[in-house]
Amino acid sequence: MFGIKNKICFDTLPTSGPEALFAKYMPKPQVEYPNVGEKNETYLKKVYMQTWGCQMNVADSERMLGLLGTLNYRPTENLNDADFILLNTCHIREKARHKVVSRLGEIRPLKEANPNIIIAVAGCVAQAESQALAKEVPYIDMIFGPDQIEELPTLIEKVIEKNEQERKTEETFTTHKTVPFILTKFDNKEQGYSIPIDVIPPYYDENKSEVTRYVNIIKGCNNFCTFCVVPYTRGREKSRAENEILDEVNFLVNKGVKEIILLGQNVNSYGLDLIGATDVHSSNGKLPFADLLHTVSNVLGVERIRFTTSNPHDFTPTLADAFAKLPKVTNSFHLAVQSGSDRILDRMNRQYTRAEYFERVKWIRDVRPEIAFSTDIIVGFPGETEQDFEDTMSLVQEMQYAFIYAFKYSIRKGTPATRFKDQVPEEIKDRRLQMLLDLQKKETERQNLAEIAKVRNVLILYKNRKEENTWYGRSYEGRLVKVHSPRNIMGLILPVKITDANLIALEGHLA
Ligand code: SAM
Ligand code: SF4
């Protein structure tokens, strides 16, 4: 079970020879999860966690599970079993708060039946709309932003104390006037941030045999694209120290993880705050992110590296060079373009033109001809004309993306684009979105069918629960592949001959 048997033994690690590098970066001794003994397991508390949004939120949820593990909370998928209900929220699109409030409405009967259940709202809605949330849902116990995750144990302690006080004064759920504990300050460090793994141990579910995991390397964003709420909910860019990142990578690799996905709103900027540079163009040719890729690549046991997300504006030739030199960096790359029209890119404050986007793509295709690109696109940004949209369609056609994430522009309070007068009507956004998705569907299908008869190296990620002797993995180009094998092949990278394909996945047999 998660946590209890999570003690790691470091005594046997070598101090010299090729394995020494691995040993050097092994995590410092972990917080030992208290061993409560098999028969006491029923006394452990249960946390139900629901996560919305991006990979950053998924990684934050994993950190919170790690932290809660040290407090004897174990995850449950059953809301009715929970002692602690934690909603980790996303604010990227409109009506985010309404969704959270409606979920809290469904949870209300549980709180009425048992006021000791702790209800928490974390993430970007908590950060941006704490006061409104507290007013609308007075039975929330705590509201905290992404910078306050480390405070979780203190907050839990305070809530338990308060619940006890209320019990003493015999207040009932309907009479008590709860005021949630609210913690939404950004950390006030000038540079850098820390997720020390001896304070917040990485969560690892022993039952899942996880093969791929996210590792946070940078938080926040300095780019201020006019549509985006991230710089306001996640603050300015701050990077995590390299030794901490390596501690976590080694912890995960030691657990059997094979693929590391380095995570940040803009990974290209990693480390610039630590060297006192304002952006990649003023760092005297240094690119700490490229250095980090080299370092993580040297970790024994790491077999594949991916990273997300990377803003084209500060994608430099040094990063393209890392693709050339580091075979562990996979042959898939998410490079968000948002629009194919220079006029719209300018209004979005993306700080690159269509031609500059293609220039960056060429740098990478020159060293990795088979690379599979993917992207994010917003349709119906304020002022987007038919011609602007045509430019996006032609860019998508020319780029031949493996897949795209396409969004209708959504007004985000507090962002500059909210004030743009020429908002696009909803029905036009719907039509453009559909046209774009139809175009991409054909391309994805075409590329997948072209894979038939090829042999691809596939990292096996999980067992297919629906069909005996089948597994799912990803090719080096990031395509999902269903693999037939009667033996356990979890976590292995194996050559697979592709025999079939559809829009969603490829299918094949071990070659
Ligand atoms: N940092 C990434 C970049 O610039 O490439 C993007 C991260 S953002 C959290 C994920 C995606 O959400 C964006 O690329 C954009 O396409 C979409 N998005 C953000 N704000 C949006 C808005 N107001 N309306 C629609 N889509 C939005
Ligand atoms: Fe948002 Fe732009 Fe920063 Fe991406 S680069 S997180 S879209 S502000």
Coordinates of C-alpha atoms and ligand atoms in Angstrom, one line a residue:
M1 CA 0.0 0.0 0.0
F2 CA 1.1 3.5 -0.7
G3 CA 3.5 5.0 1.8
I4 CA 3.7 2.3 4.4
K5 CA 6.3 0.2 2.6
N6 CA 7.9 3.2 1.1
K7 CA 11.2 3.1 3.0
I8 CA 14.2 3.0 0.7
C9 CA 17.5 1.4 1.4
F10 CA 20.5 3.4 0.2
D11 CA 23.3 1.4 1.9
T12 CA 24.1 -0.8 -1.1
L13 CA 24.9 2.0 -3.5
P14 CA 28.4 2.0 -5.0
T15 CA 30.8 4.9 -4.3
S16 CA 33.0 4.4 -7.4
G17 CA 32.8 3.1 -10.9
P18 CA 30.1 4.0 -13.5
E19 CA 27.3 3.6 -11.0
A20 CA 28.8 6.3 -8.7
L21 CA 27.2 9.2 -10.6
F22 CA 23.9 7.5 -9.8
A23 CA 24.9 7.2 -6.2
K24 CA 26.1 10.8 -6.0
Y25 CA 22.6 12.1 -6.9
M26 CA 20.6 9.6 -4.8
P27 CA 18.1 11.4 -2.7
K28 CA 18.9 12.2 0.9
P29 CA 17.2 9.8 3.3
Q30 CA 13.5 10.2 3.0
V31 CA 11.1 11.0 5.6
E32 CA 10.1 7.6 6.7
Y33 CA 6.4 7.0 6.5
P34 CA 5.4 5.9 9.9
N35 CA 5.0 2.1 9.8
V36 CA 1.6 1.6 11.4
G37 CA 1.5 -2.1 11.0
E38 CA -0.9 -4.1 8.8
K39 CA -3.7 -4.3 11.4
N40 CA -3.7 -0.6 12.0
E41 CA -4.1 0.2 8.3
T42 CA -7.9 0.7 8.8
Y43 CA -7.1 3.6 11.1
L44 CA -5.3 5.5 8.4
K45 CA -7.1 8.5 7.1
K46 CA -8.3 8.8 3.6
V47 CA -7.9 11.6 1.1
Y48 CA -10.0 12.0 -2.0
M49 CA -8.4 14.3 -4.4
Q50 CA -9.8 15.7 -7.7
T51 CA -7.5 17.5 -10.1
W52 CA -8.4 19.8 -12.9
G53 CA -6.2 21.4 -15.6
C54 CA -2.7 21.1 -16.8
Q55 CA 0.3 18.9 -16.0
M56 CA 1.5 21.5 -13.4
N57 CA -1.6 20.7 -11.4
V58 CA -1.2 17.0 -11.8
A59 CA 2.4 17.4 -10.5
D60 CA 1.1 19.6 -7.6
S61 CA -1.4 16.9 -6.7
E62 CA 1.3 14.3 -6.6
R63 CA 3.3 16.5 -4.2
M64 CA 0.3 17.0 -2.0
L65 CA -0.3 13.2 -1.9
G66 CA 3.4 12.8 -1.0
L67 CA 3.1 15.3 1.8
L68 CA -0.2 13.8 3.0
G69 CA 1.4 10.4 3.0
T70 CA 3.7 11.6 5.8
L71 CA 0.6 12.6 7.8
N72 CA -0.9 9.1 7.4
Y73 CA -3.4 10.0 4.7
R74 CA -3.8 7.5 2.0
P75 CA -5.6 8.2 -1.3
T76 CA -9.1 6.8 -1.9
E77 CA -11.1 6.9 -5.1
N78 CA -14.3 6.8 -3.1
L79 CA -15.6 10.1 -2.0
N80 CA -17.8 8.5 0.7
D81 CA -14.7 7.1 2.4
A82 CA -12.8 10.4 2.6
D83 CA -11.7 12.2 5.8
F84 CA -10.2 14.9 3.6
I85 CA -11.6 16.1 0.3
L86 CA -9.1 18.2 -1.7
L87 CA -10.1 19.9 -5.0
N88 CA -7.0 21.0 -7.0
T89 CA -8.5 23.5 -9.4
C90 CA -7.7 25.2 -12.8
H91 CA -8.5 28.7 -13.8
I92 CA -7.4 28.6 -17.4
R93 CA -10.9 28.9 -18.9
E94 CA -14.1 30.8 -18.1
K95 CA -16.6 29.6 -15.4
A96 CA -13.8 27.7 -13.5
R97 CA -15.1 28.9 -10.1
H98 CA -18.7 27.8 -11.0
K99 CA -17.5 24.3 -11.8
V100 CA -15.7 24.1 -8.4
V101 CA -18.7 25.5 -6.5
S102 CA -21.0 23.0 -8.2
R103 CA -18.7 20.2 -7.2
L104 CA -18.7 21.5 -3.7
G105 CA -22.5 21.5 -3.8
E106 CA -22.4 17.8 -4.5
I107 CA -20.0 17.3 -1.6
R108 CA -22.1 19.3 0.9
P109 CA -24.3 16.4 2.1
L110 CA -21.1 14.6 3.2
K111 CA -20.0 17.6 5.2
E112 CA -23.5 17.9 6.7
A113 CA -23.4 14.3 7.8
N114 CA -19.9 14.5 9.2
P115 CA -18.6 18.0 9.9
N116 CA -15.2 16.6 10.7
I117 CA -14.5 15.9 7.1
I118 CA -12.0 18.5 6.0
I119 CA -12.7 20.3 2.7
A120 CA -9.9 22.1 0.9
V121 CA -9.7 24.0 -2.4
A122 CA -6.2 24.4 -3.8
G123 CA -4.8 25.4 -7.2
C124 CA -5.4 28.4 -9.4
V125 CA -9.1 29.1 -8.6
A126 CA -8.1 29.1 -5.0
Q127 CA -5.3 31.6 -5.8
A128 CA -7.4 33.9 -7.9
E129 CA -10.9 33.7 -6.3
S130 CA -10.4 32.8 -2.7
Q131 CA -12.7 35.5 -1.2
A132 CA -15.6 34.8 -3.6
L133 CA -15.2 31.1 -3.0
A134 CA -15.2 31.5 0.8
K135 CA -18.4 33.6 0.5
E136 CA -20.2 31.3 -1.8
V137 CA -19.3 28.1 0.0
P138 CA -18.9 28.8 3.8
Y139 CA -18.2 25.2 4.6
I140 CA -14.8 25.0 2.9
D141 CA -12.2 24.6 5.6
M142 CA -9.1 25.8 3.8
I143 CA -8.3 27.6 0.6
F144 CA -4.7 27.7 -0.5
G145 CA -2.7 28.7 -3.7
P146 CA 0.0 26.7 -5.5
D147 CA 2.8 28.5 -3.5
Q148 CA 1.4 27.3 -0.2
I149 CA 1.4 23.6 -0.6
E150 CA 4.1 23.2 2.1
E151 CA 1.7 24.7 4.6
L152 CA -0.8 21.9 4.2
P153 CA 0.2 20.1 7.5
T154 CA -0.2 23.4 9.4
L155 CA -3.5 24.1 7.8
I156 CA -4.8 20.6 8.7
E157 CA -3.7 21.0 12.3
K158 CA -5.5 24.4 12.5
V159 CA -8.7 23.0 11.0
I160 CA -8.7 20.0 13.4
E161 CA -8.2 22.4 16.3
K162 CA -11.0 24.6 15.1
N163 CA -13.4 21.6 14.7
E164 CA -12.6 20.5 18.2
Q165 CA -13.4 24.0 19.5
E166 CA -16.7 24.0 17.7
R167 CA -17.6 20.6 19.0
K168 CA -17.0 21.9 22.5
T169 CA -19.4 24.8 22.0
E170 CA -21.8 22.2 20.4
E171 CA -22.3 24.2 17.2
T172 CA -24.0 22.2 14.4
F173 CA -23.2 22.3 10.7
T174 CA -26.2 24.6 10.1
T175 CA -25.4 27.1 12.9
H176 CA -21.7 27.4 12.7
K177 CA -20.2 30.3 10.8
T178 CA -17.0 28.7 9.4
V179 CA -14.4 31.1 8.1
P180 CA -12.0 29.1 6.0
F181 CA -8.2 29.4 6.5
I182 CA -7.0 31.2 3.4
L183 CA -3.4 31.2 2.3
T184 CA -2.8 32.7 -1.2
K185 CA 0.4 34.7 -0.9
F186 CA 3.1 34.2 -3.5
D187 CA 6.4 33.2 -2.0
N188 CA 8.5 36.3 -1.6
K189 CA 11.9 34.8 -2.7
E190 CA 13.7 37.0 -5.2
Q191 CA 14.8 33.9 -7.2
G192 CA 14.5 30.2 -7.2
Y193 CA 12.1 28.0 -5.3
S194 CA 12.4 24.7 -3.5
I195 CA 10.5 21.4 -3.3
P196 CA 13.0 19.6 -1.1
I197 CA 12.2 15.9 -1.3
D198 CA 13.0 15.3 2.4
V199 CA 10.1 17.8 3.2
I200 CA 7.7 16.9 0.4
P201 CA 8.6 13.3 -0.6
P202 CA 7.6 12.5 -4.1
Y203 CA 4.4 10.5 -4.1
Y204 CA 4.8 7.0 -5.5
D205 CA 2.1 4.4 -5.7
E206 CA 3.8 1.1 -5.4
N207 CA 0.7 -0.6 -6.9
K208 CA 0.9 1.2 -10.2
S209 CA 4.4 0.4 -11.4
E210 CA 4.6 3.9 -12.9
V211 CA 6.9 4.2 -15.9
T212 CA 6.6 7.9 -16.6
R213 CA 6.5 10.8 -14.2
Y214 CA 6.5 14.6 -14.2
V215 CA 9.2 16.5 -12.4
N216 CA 8.7 20.3 -11.7
I217 CA 11.7 22.4 -12.7
I218 CA 10.3 26.0 -13.0
K219 CA 7.1 27.7 -11.8
G220 CA 5.3 30.8 -12.9
C221 CA 5.6 32.7 -16.2
N222 CA 7.0 36.1 -17.2
N223 CA 5.5 36.2 -20.7
F224 CA 2.1 37.9 -20.1
C225 CA 0.4 36.6 -23.2
T226 CA -2.7 38.8 -23.4
F227 CA -5.2 35.9 -23.1
C228 CA -3.5 34.0 -20.3
V229 CA -4.1 34.0 -16.5
V230 CA -1.0 32.0 -15.5
P231 CA 1.3 34.9 -14.7
Y232 CA -1.4 36.2 -12.3
T233 CA -2.2 32.8 -10.6
R234 CA 1.3 31.3 -10.6
G235 CA 3.4 34.4 -10.3
R236 CA 6.8 35.2 -11.8
E237 CA 9.3 32.6 -13.1
K238 CA 11.3 30.8 -10.4
S239 CA 13.5 27.8 -10.9
R240 CA 14.2 24.8 -8.8
A241 CA 17.8 24.1 -7.9
E242 CA 19.4 21.4 -10.0
N243 CA 20.4 19.2 -7.1
E244 CA 16.8 19.0 -5.9
I245 CA 15.6 18.1 -9.4
L246 CA 18.2 15.4 -9.6
D247 CA 17.2 14.1 -6.1
E248 CA 13.7 13.7 -7.4
V249 CA 14.7 12.1 -10.7
N250 CA 16.9 9.6 -8.9
F251 CA 14.1 8.8 -6.4
L252 CA 11.8 8.1 -9.2
V253 CA 14.3 6.1 -11.3
N254 CA 15.1 4.0 -8.2
K255 CA 11.4 3.2 -8.1
G256 CA 11.4 2.0 -11.7
V257 CA 10.4 5.1 -13.5
K258 CA 11.9 5.1 -17.0
E259 CA 10.7 8.4 -18.5
I260 CA 11.0 11.8 -17.0
I261 CA 8.9 14.7 -18.1
L262 CA 10.4 18.1 -17.1
L263 CA 7.7 20.5 -16.3
G264 CA 7.1 24.2 -16.2
Q265 CA 4.9 26.9 -17.9
N266 CA 8.0 27.8 -19.9
V267 CA 10.8 25.4 -19.4
N268 CA 13.1 27.3 -21.8
S269 CA 13.5 29.9 -19.1
Y270 CA 14.7 27.4 -16.6
G271 CA 17.5 28.7 -14.4
L272 CA 17.6 32.2 -15.8
D273 CA 16.5 33.7 -12.5
L274 CA 19.3 31.7 -10.8
I275 CA 22.0 33.3 -13.0
G276 CA 20.5 36.8 -12.9
A277 CA 19.4 36.9 -16.5
T278 CA 16.1 38.4 -17.6
D279 CA 15.6 36.2 -20.6
V280 CA 17.3 33.8 -22.9
H281 CA 18.5 36.6 -25.2
S282 CA 20.3 38.4 -22.4
S283 CA 22.1 35.4 -20.8
N284 CA 25.4 35.6 -22.7
G285 CA 24.6 32.5 -24.7
K286 CA 24.0 30.4 -21.6
L287 CA 20.9 28.3 -21.6
P288 CA 20.6 26.6 -18.2
F289 CA 17.7 24.5 -19.5
A290 CA 19.9 22.9 -22.1
D291 CA 22.5 22.2 -19.4
L292 CA 19.8 20.6 -17.3
L293 CA 18.8 18.3 -20.2
H294 CA 22.4 17.2 -20.4
T295 CA 22.6 16.5 -16.7
V296 CA 19.3 14.6 -16.5
S297 CA 20.4 12.7 -19.5
N298 CA 23.5 11.5 -17.7
V299 CA 21.4 9.9 -14.9
L300 CA 21.6 6.2 -15.1
G301 CA 18.2 4.6 -15.4
V302 CA 16.6 7.6 -17.1
E303 CA 15.8 6.2 -20.5
R304 CA 13.6 8.9 -22.0
I305 CA 13.2 12.6 -21.4
R306 CA 10.4 14.9 -22.5
F307 CA 9.6 18.4 -21.5
T308 CA 6.7 20.7 -21.6
T309 CA 5.9 23.5 -22.3
S310 CA 8.3 25.5 -24.4
N311 CA 7.4 28.9 -25.7
P312 CA 8.7 29.5 -29.3
H313 CA 9.6 33.1 -28.3
D314 CA 12.6 31.9 -26.4
F315 CA 13.5 28.7 -28.2
T316 CA 17.1 29.1 -29.2
P317 CA 19.6 27.1 -31.4
T318 CA 21.2 25.9 -28.1
L319 CA 18.1 23.9 -27.4
A320 CA 17.9 22.5 -30.9
D321 CA 21.5 21.4 -30.3
A322 CA 20.4 19.5 -27.2
F323 CA 18.0 17.6 -29.5
A324 CA 21.0 16.8 -31.8
K325 CA 23.2 15.5 -28.9
L326 CA 20.9 13.8 -26.5
P327 CA 19.2 10.7 -27.8
K328 CA 17.2 10.3 -24.6
V329 CA 15.3 13.4 -25.4
T330 CA 12.4 11.9 -27.4
N331 CA 11.4 12.6 -30.9
S332 CA 8.2 14.5 -30.0
F333 CA 8.0 18.2 -29.3
H334 CA 5.1 20.3 -28.2
L335 CA 5.6 23.9 -29.5
A336 CA 2.5 26.0 -28.9
V337 CA 1.8 28.3 -31.8
Q338 CA -1.6 29.7 -30.8
S339 CA -2.3 31.3 -34.2
G340 CA -1.0 31.4 -37.7
S341 CA -1.6 35.1 -38.2
D342 CA 1.1 37.6 -37.4
R343 CA -1.6 40.2 -36.6
I344 CA -3.1 37.9 -33.9
L345 CA 0.2 36.7 -32.6
D346 CA 1.1 40.4 -32.0
R347 CA -2.2 41.1 -30.2
M348 CA -1.6 38.0 -28.1
N349 CA 1.9 39.3 -27.2
R350 CA 3.5 36.1 -28.2
Q351 CA 6.7 37.9 -29.3
Y352 CA 7.3 35.8 -32.4
T353 CA 6.0 35.8 -36.0
R354 CA 4.8 33.0 -38.1
A355 CA 8.1 33.0 -40.0
E356 CA 10.1 32.9 -36.7
Y357 CA 8.0 29.9 -35.6
F358 CA 8.9 28.1 -38.9
E359 CA 12.5 29.0 -38.4
R360 CA 12.6 27.3 -35.0
V361 CA 10.8 24.3 -36.4
K362 CA 13.5 24.1 -39.1
W363 CA 16.3 24.1 -36.5
I364 CA 14.8 21.0 -34.9
R365 CA 13.8 19.2 -38.1
D366 CA 17.3 19.7 -39.4
V367 CA 18.7 17.6 -36.6
R368 CA 15.6 15.3 -36.1
P369 CA 13.9 14.8 -39.4
E370 CA 11.3 12.4 -38.0
I371 CA 10.3 14.6 -35.1
A372 CA 6.5 14.6 -34.3
F373 CA 5.3 18.2 -33.5
S374 CA 2.2 19.0 -31.5
T375 CA 0.8 22.4 -30.6
D376 CA -1.9 24.5 -28.8
I377 CA -4.2 26.8 -30.9
I378 CA -6.7 29.3 -29.8
V379 CA -9.5 30.1 -32.3
G380 CA -11.7 33.2 -32.0
F381 CA -9.2 35.4 -30.3
P382 CA -10.6 39.0 -30.2
G383 CA -10.4 40.5 -33.6
E384 CA -9.7 37.2 -35.4
T385 CA -10.9 37.7 -39.0
E386 CA -11.7 35.0 -41.6
Q387 CA -8.3 35.7 -43.1
D388 CA -6.5 35.3 -39.7
F389 CA -8.3 32.0 -39.3
E390 CA -7.3 30.9 -42.8
D391 CA -3.7 31.7 -41.8
T392 CA -4.0 29.4 -38.8
M393 CA -5.5 26.7 -41.1
S394 CA -2.7 27.0 -43.6
L395 CA 0.0 26.9 -40.8
V396 CA -1.6 23.7 -39.4
Q397 CA -1.6 22.2 -42.9
E398 CA 2.0 23.1 -43.6
M399 CA 3.3 22.0 -40.1
Q400 CA 1.8 18.5 -40.3
Y401 CA 1.3 18.2 -36.6
A402 CA 1.0 14.8 -35.0
F403 CA -1.8 16.2 -32.8
I404 CA -3.1 19.6 -31.6
Y405 CA -4.9 20.9 -28.6
A406 CA -7.4 23.5 -29.9
F407 CA -9.4 25.9 -27.7
K408 CA -12.0 28.5 -28.3
Y409 CA -10.8 31.8 -26.8
S410 CA -12.3 32.2 -23.4
I411 CA -12.4 35.6 -21.5
R412 CA -10.2 35.5 -18.4
K413 CA -10.9 38.2 -15.9
G414 CA -7.9 40.4 -15.3
T415 CA -6.1 39.6 -18.5
P416 CA -5.6 42.4 -21.2
A417 CA -7.5 40.6 -23.9
T418 CA -10.7 40.9 -21.8
R419 CA -10.7 44.6 -22.7
F420 CA -10.4 44.1 -26.4
K421 CA -13.6 45.4 -28.0
D422 CA -13.8 43.1 -31.0
Q423 CA -14.8 39.8 -29.2
V424 CA -15.7 37.0 -31.7
P425 CA -19.3 35.6 -31.5
E426 CA -19.6 32.2 -30.0
E427 CA -21.1 30.6 -33.1
I428 CA -18.1 31.7 -35.2
K429 CA -15.7 30.3 -32.6
D430 CA -17.6 27.0 -32.7
R431 CA -17.5 26.8 -36.5
R432 CA -13.7 27.6 -36.6
L433 CA -12.9 25.1 -33.9
Q434 CA -14.8 22.3 -35.8
M435 CA -13.0 23.2 -39.1
L436 CA -9.6 23.1 -37.4
L437 CA -10.3 19.8 -35.6
D438 CA -11.6 18.2 -38.8
L439 CA -8.4 19.3 -40.6
Q440 CA -6.2 17.9 -37.9
K441 CA -8.2 14.6 -37.6
K442 CA -7.4 13.8 -41.3
E443 CA -3.7 14.6 -40.7
T444 CA -3.4 12.5 -37.5
E445 CA -5.1 9.6 -39.3
R446 CA -2.8 9.9 -42.3
Q447 CA 0.3 9.9 -40.1
N448 CA -0.9 7.0 -38.0
L449 CA -1.7 4.9 -41.1
A450 CA 1.8 5.7 -42.5
E451 CA 3.3 4.0 -39.5
I452 CA 2.0 0.6 -40.6
A453 CA 4.8 -1.8 -41.4
K454 CA 7.4 0.3 -39.6
V455 CA 9.3 -1.0 -36.6
R456 CA 9.2 1.5 -33.7
N457 CA 10.9 1.4 -30.3
V458 CA 8.0 1.5 -27.8
L459 CA 8.2 2.2 -24.1
I460 CA 5.6 0.1 -22.4
L461 CA 3.6 2.2 -20.0
Y462 CA 0.6 0.1 -18.7
K463 CA -1.3 -3.1 -19.1
N464 CA -4.5 -3.0 -21.1
R465 CA -7.2 -3.9 -18.5
K466 CA -9.8 -4.6 -21.2
E467 CA -7.9 -7.2 -23.3
E468 CA -5.7 -10.0 -22.1
N469 CA -2.0 -10.0 -23.2
T470 CA -2.0 -6.5 -24.5
W471 CA -0.1 -3.4 -23.3
Y472 CA 0.0 0.3 -24.1
G473 CA 3.1 2.3 -24.7
R474 CA 4.5 5.2 -26.6
S475 CA 6.8 5.2 -29.6
Y476 CA 9.9 7.4 -29.6
E477 CA 7.8 9.9 -31.6
G478 CA 5.2 9.9 -28.8
R479 CA 2.5 7.9 -30.6
L480 CA 0.3 5.6 -28.5
V481 CA 0.8 1.9 -29.4
K482 CA -1.1 -1.1 -28.4
V483 CA 1.3 -4.0 -28.1
H484 CA 0.5 -7.7 -28.0
S485 CA 2.6 -9.8 -25.7
P486 CA 1.8 -12.7 -23.4
R487 CA 4.7 -11.9 -21.1
N488 CA 5.1 -9.0 -18.7
I489 CA 6.8 -6.2 -20.6
M490 CA 5.9 -3.3 -18.4
G491 CA 8.6 -0.5 -18.4
L492 CA 10.7 -2.0 -21.2
I493 CA 11.6 -0.3 -24.5
L494 CA 11.0 -2.9 -27.2
P495 CA 11.0 -2.9 -31.0
V496 CA 7.4 -3.3 -32.2
K497 CA 6.3 -3.9 -35.8
I498 CA 3.2 -1.8 -36.5
T499 CA 0.4 -3.8 -38.1
D500 CA -2.6 -1.6 -37.7
A501 CA -3.6 2.0 -36.9
N502 CA -6.5 4.3 -36.3
L503 CA -7.1 7.9 -35.3
I504 CA -6.3 7.2 -31.6
A505 CA -3.5 4.6 -31.6
L506 CA -1.2 2.3 -33.5
E507 CA -1.2 -1.5 -32.9
G508 CA 1.6 -4.0 -33.3
H509 CA 3.6 -7.1 -32.2
L510 CA 7.1 -7.4 -30.8
A511 CA 9.5 -7.4 -33.7
Ligands
SAM1 N1 3.0 28.1 -21.5 C1 2.4 27.5 -22.6 C2 2.8 28.2 -23.9 O1 2.8 29.4 -23.9 O2 3.1 27.5 -24.8 C3 0.9 27.4 -22.5 C4 0.3 27.0 -21.2 S1 -1.4 27.3 -21.0 C5 -1.6 26.9 -19.4 C6 -2.1 26.0 -22.0 C7 -2.9 26.5 -23.2 O3 -4.2 26.9 -22.7 C8 -2.3 27.6 -24.0 O4 -1.3 27.2 -24.8 C9 -3.5 28.1 -24.7 O5 -3.7 27.5 -26.0 C10 -4.7 27.7 -23.8 N2 -5.3 28.9 -23.2 C11 -4.7 29.7 -22.2 N3 -5.5 30.8 -21.9 C12 -6.6 30.6 -22.7 C13 -7.8 31.4 -22.9 N4 -8.0 32.5 -22.3 N5 -8.7 30.9 -23.8 C14 -8.5 29.8 -24.5 N6 -7.4 29.0 -24.4 C15 -6.5 29.5 -23.5
SF4_2 FE1 0.5 31.8 -20.4 FE2 1.9 32.9 -22.3 FE3 3.1 32.2 -20.0 FE4 2.2 30.3 -21.7 S1 3.9 31.7 -22.1 S2 1.9 30.3 -19.5 S3 0.4 31.2 -22.6 S4 1.5 33.8 -20.3

